[in-house]
Coordinates of C-alpha atoms and ligand atoms in Angstrom, one line a residue:
M1 CA 97.4 13.7 -13.5
L2 CA 99.3 17.3 -13.9
K3 CA 102.3 17.7 -15.9
V4 CA 104.0 20.8 -16.4
T5 CA 107.0 20.9 -19.0
D6 CA 109.3 23.5 -19.2
L7 CA 107.0 26.4 -17.8
A8 CA 108.1 30.2 -18.1
V9 CA 106.4 33.2 -16.5
R10 CA 107.9 36.6 -17.2
Y11 CA 106.7 39.9 -16.2
G12 CA 108.3 42.3 -18.3
R13 CA 111.9 41.9 -17.9
I14 CA 111.5 39.8 -14.6
H15 CA 111.7 35.9 -15.5
A16 CA 110.0 34.6 -12.5
V17 CA 109.9 31.2 -13.5
Q18 CA 112.3 29.7 -16.0
S19 CA 111.9 26.4 -17.7
V20 CA 110.5 24.3 -14.8
S21 CA 108.9 21.1 -15.0
A22 CA 106.8 19.0 -12.5
R23 CA 104.4 16.1 -12.4
L24 CA 102.0 14.8 -10.1
E25 CA 100.0 11.5 -10.2
G26 CA 96.6 11.2 -9.0
G27 CA 96.1 11.7 -5.4
E28 CA 99.8 13.1 -4.6
V29 CA 100.6 16.1 -2.9
L30 CA 103.5 18.1 -4.6
L31 CA 105.2 20.6 -2.2
L32 CA 106.6 23.6 -3.6
A33 CA 109.2 25.1 -1.6
G34 CA 111.6 28.1 -2.1
L35 CA 112.5 31.6 -0.7
N36 CA 110.3 34.5 -1.1
G37 CA 110.6 35.7 -4.7
A38 CA 111.6 32.3 -6.1
G39 CA 108.6 32.1 -8.3
K40 CA 106.3 29.9 -6.3
S41 CA 103.3 31.8 -6.5
S42 CA 103.9 32.6 -10.4
F43 CA 104.2 28.7 -11.0
V44 CA 101.0 27.9 -9.3
R45 CA 99.0 30.9 -10.9
A46 CA 100.3 30.2 -14.2
V47 CA 99.1 26.3 -13.7
A48 CA 95.8 28.0 -12.9
G49 CA 95.6 30.3 -15.8
L50 CA 95.9 33.4 -13.9
V51 CA 99.2 34.8 -15.1
P52 CA 100.3 34.8 -18.7
I53 CA 102.6 31.6 -19.5
A54 CA 105.6 32.7 -21.6
S55 CA 106.3 29.4 -22.9
G56 CA 105.9 25.6 -21.7
K57 CA 103.0 23.4 -21.4
V58 CA 100.7 22.4 -18.7
E59 CA 98.7 19.1 -19.1
L60 CA 96.0 17.6 -16.8
G61 CA 94.8 14.3 -17.3
G62 CA 96.6 14.1 -20.7
R63 CA 94.5 17.3 -21.9
D64 CA 96.4 20.5 -22.8
I65 CA 95.2 23.2 -20.5
T66 CA 98.2 25.6 -21.1
G67 CA 96.8 29.1 -20.2
L68 CA 93.2 28.1 -19.7
P69 CA 91.7 30.2 -16.8
L70 CA 90.5 28.6 -13.6
H71 CA 87.0 29.0 -14.2
R72 CA 87.3 26.7 -17.3
L73 CA 89.4 24.1 -15.7
D74 CA 87.1 21.3 -14.8
G75 CA 88.4 19.8 -11.4
V76 CA 90.9 22.4 -10.4
A77 CA 90.4 24.5 -7.6
L78 CA 92.6 27.2 -5.9
L79 CA 93.2 28.6 -2.5
P80 CA 94.9 31.8 -3.4
E81 CA 97.7 33.7 -1.2
G82 CA 96.3 35.8 1.2
R83 CA 92.9 33.7 1.1
V84 CA 90.8 36.6 -0.7
L85 CA 87.5 36.7 0.5
A86 CA 84.7 39.0 -0.4
P87 CA 84.4 40.6 3.1
S88 CA 80.6 41.5 2.8
L89 CA 79.5 38.2 1.6
T90 CA 78.3 35.5 4.0
V91 CA 80.0 32.4 4.6
G92 CA 77.0 30.7 3.1
E93 CA 77.2 32.8 -0.2
T94 CA 81.0 32.6 -0.5
L95 CA 80.4 28.6 -0.2
K96 CA 77.8 28.8 -3.1
L97 CA 80.2 30.9 -5.2
G98 CA 82.7 28.4 -5.0
G99 CA 80.4 25.7 -6.6
G100 CA 80.1 27.7 -9.8
A101 CA 77.7 26.6 -12.1
A102 CA 77.0 23.5 -10.5
G103 CA 73.4 22.4 -10.1
R104 CA 71.2 22.6 -7.0
A105 CA 71.4 19.0 -5.8
V106 CA 75.2 18.9 -6.7
L107 CA 75.9 22.1 -4.6
R108 CA 73.8 20.8 -1.6
G109 CA 75.7 17.6 -1.6
R110 CA 79.1 19.5 -1.7
K111 CA 78.2 21.6 1.0
D112 CA 77.0 18.9 3.3
E113 CA 80.7 17.4 2.7
V114 CA 82.3 20.8 3.0
L115 CA 80.6 21.4 6.4
E116 CA 81.3 17.9 7.7
R117 CA 84.9 18.4 6.9
L118 CA 85.0 21.9 8.0
P119 CA 82.5 21.9 11.0
E120 CA 84.0 25.3 12.4
L121 CA 82.0 26.9 9.3
A122 CA 78.6 25.1 10.1
G123 CA 77.6 27.8 12.6
R124 CA 78.8 30.6 10.7
L125 CA 76.9 30.4 7.5
G126 CA 75.2 33.8 7.9
Q127 CA 78.5 35.5 9.2
R128 CA 79.8 37.9 6.9
A129 CA 83.5 36.8 5.7
G130 CA 85.0 40.1 6.8
T131 CA 84.5 39.5 10.4
L132 CA 86.1 35.9 10.3
S133 CA 89.4 35.3 12.2
G134 CA 92.4 34.5 10.1
G135 CA 91.9 30.7 10.8
E136 CA 88.2 31.0 10.0
A137 CA 88.6 32.7 7.0
T138 CA 91.3 29.9 5.7
M139 CA 88.5 27.4 6.5
L140 CA 86.2 29.6 4.4
A141 CA 88.7 29.9 1.5
L142 CA 89.3 26.0 1.9
G143 CA 85.7 25.7 1.7
R144 CA 85.1 27.6 -1.3
A145 CA 87.8 25.9 -3.0
L146 CA 86.2 22.3 -2.0
M147 CA 82.9 23.4 -3.4
A148 CA 84.3 23.1 -6.9
G149 CA 84.6 19.4 -6.5
P150 CA 88.0 19.4 -7.6
R151 CA 90.6 16.5 -8.1
L152 CA 93.4 18.9 -7.8
L153 CA 93.6 21.6 -5.2
L154 CA 96.3 24.3 -5.7
L155 CA 97.0 25.8 -2.2
D156 CA 99.4 29.0 -2.1
E157 CA 100.6 29.5 1.4
P158 CA 97.3 28.4 3.2
T159 CA 98.8 28.8 6.7
L160 CA 100.5 32.3 6.2
G161 CA 99.9 34.5 9.2
L162 CA 97.9 31.8 11.1
S163 CA 98.6 30.9 14.8
P164 CA 100.2 27.5 15.6
A165 CA 96.8 26.0 16.5
A166 CA 95.1 27.5 13.2
T167 CA 98.1 26.1 11.2
E168 CA 98.0 22.7 13.1
R169 CA 94.2 22.4 11.9
V170 CA 94.8 23.4 8.3
F171 CA 97.4 20.5 8.1
E172 CA 95.2 18.2 9.8
I173 CA 92.5 19.0 7.3
L174 CA 95.1 18.6 4.3
A175 CA 96.2 15.4 5.7
R176 CA 92.6 14.0 5.7
L177 CA 92.0 15.1 2.2
R178 CA 95.3 13.5 1.0
R179 CA 93.8 10.3 2.4
E180 CA 90.7 10.8 0.5
G181 CA 92.7 10.9 -2.6
L182 CA 92.6 14.6 -3.6
G183 CA 95.8 15.7 -5.4
M184 CA 97.3 18.9 -4.2
V185 CA 100.0 21.3 -5.1
L186 CA 101.3 23.1 -1.8
V187 CA 103.0 26.0 -1.7
E188 CA 104.0 26.2 2.0
Q189 CA 106.6 27.9 4.4
N190 CA 106.1 25.3 7.2
L191 CA 108.4 22.9 5.6
R192 CA 108.3 20.4 8.4
R193 CA 104.8 19.9 8.4
A194 CA 104.5 20.2 4.5
H195 CA 107.3 17.7 4.1
A196 CA 105.5 15.2 6.2
L197 CA 102.5 15.5 4.0
A198 CA 104.3 15.6 0.4
D199 CA 104.8 12.9 -1.7
R200 CA 107.1 14.9 -4.3
V201 CA 109.0 18.0 -3.8
L202 CA 110.1 20.7 -5.9
V203 CA 112.3 23.5 -4.7
L204 CA 112.8 26.8 -6.8
R205 CA 115.5 29.2 -6.4
R206 CA 115.5 32.4 -8.5
G207 CA 112.7 30.9 -10.9
R208 CA 114.6 27.9 -11.5
A209 CA 114.2 24.2 -10.5
L210 CA 117.0 23.5 -7.8
H211 CA 115.7 20.0 -7.0
R212 CA 112.8 17.9 -7.9
G213 CA 111.9 14.3 -6.6
P214 CA 110.2 12.3 -4.4
A215 CA 109.7 13.6 -0.9
G216 CA 111.7 10.6 0.4
E217 CA 114.6 11.3 -1.7
T218 CA 115.2 14.9 -0.4
G219 CA 116.0 13.3 2.9
D220 CA 114.2 14.7 6.1
A221 CA 112.6 17.8 6.8
Q222 CA 115.8 19.4 8.1
A223 CA 117.6 18.5 4.6
L224 CA 114.9 20.0 2.8
E225 CA 115.3 23.2 5.0
D226 CA 119.1 23.1 4.4
L227 CA 118.2 22.8 0.6
V228 CA 115.7 26.0 0.7
F229 CA 117.8 28.1 2.9
T230 CA 121.4 27.5 2.2
D231 CA 122.6 30.3 -0.2
Q232 CA 124.2 28.7 -3.2
Ligands
LIG301 P1 106.4 34.9 -2.1 O1 106.7 33.5 -1.4 O2 107.0 36.1 -1.8 O3 104.9 34.9 -2.9 P2 107.0 33.4 -4.5 O4 108.2 32.3 -4.5 O5 105.8 33.0 -4.7 O6 107.5 34.4 -3.6 P3 106.5 35.1 -7.0 O7 105.6 35.7 -6.2 O8 106.0 34.0 -8.0 O9 107.6 34.3 -5.8 O10 107.6 36.1 -7.4 C1 108.7 35.6 -8.4 C2 109.2 37.1 -9.0 O11 108.2 37.5 -9.9 C3 109.6 37.9 -7.9 O12 110.8 38.5 -8.3 C4 108.5 38.9 -8.0 O13 109.2 40.2 -7.4 C5 108.2 39.0 -9.4 N1 106.7 39.3 -9.7 C6 105.6 38.5 -9.1 N2 104.5 39.0 -9.4 C7 104.7 40.0 -10.1 C8 104.1 41.0 -11.0 N3 102.6 41.0 -10.9 N4 104.5 42.0 -11.6 C9 106.0 41.9 -11.7 N5 106.8 41.0 -11.1 C10 105.9 40.4 -10.3

C-alpha cells in the first residue's frame, strides 16, 4: 500500500532523513522507532507532504504521491505530534473539519462510527477542544483523523505526555483499528506496547535506517529497546 524509496529530508544543512526506504502492505502497522532527533517526525511529515522532500519517492497504492500535501491525499490521515487542535472549536466542529469536503451523508456516517469507537467524545460534542484533558484531546485528534475515512493513518507520538491509563486506552483503540484493517505508520516511544501492535519495524538513527524488517525478526520488545537505546 505504502512504498517509500530512498527518502531524504533536509533543513538547510541538517540532513534529517537520509535515503530511508520502507514498505507497508494494506492493514499493516509500521512502527517507527528511534531516539529524539532520529528523523521520525520528518519521515512521517514528508510522507504526508508537510515538509519538502529533498530526494526519493513516496507511492500509495501504486500511485506516485511524492510531495503531495495531506489534503490532496485521498485515504491518508495524520495525527500530528502534540495533537494540534484549534482550542476554540468544539469537539463537534473539530470532527466535522476532519471530514474535509465529504458530503453530509458520508460525514454523518463517519461521525457515528467515530463516536462508536471513541465513546468518550460522545457526551462532549459541544465542549471546546481547549478545555479537554490530554487523553480527551488525543481522542479528539484521533477522531478528527478518522473522519477523513483513511486507509492509512500516520500517528506521530500519540501517547506523548499521557497518563498510563490514557496511554492504555489509546493502544486499545489502535489495536481495534488494526483488527479492522486500517494501515498505520506509528511513531511511538512506548516501544513495548507499540512492538506488540506492529507488523514491521523501522529503526532510525541520525536520519538513517538502522534496522528494517518484520516485527518478529527484531526479536522481543526488549531486543528492540536495546537496538534503539544502545549507542553505536
Ligand atoms: P523527536 O522525537 O524529538 O520529534 P524525531 O526522531 O521525530 O525526534 P525529527 O523531529 O524528525 O526527529 O528531527 C530530525 C532532525 O531534524 C533533528 O536534528 C532536528 O533538530 C531537525 N529538525 C526537525 N525539524 C526541523 C526544522 N523545521 N528546521 C530545522 N531542523 C529541524
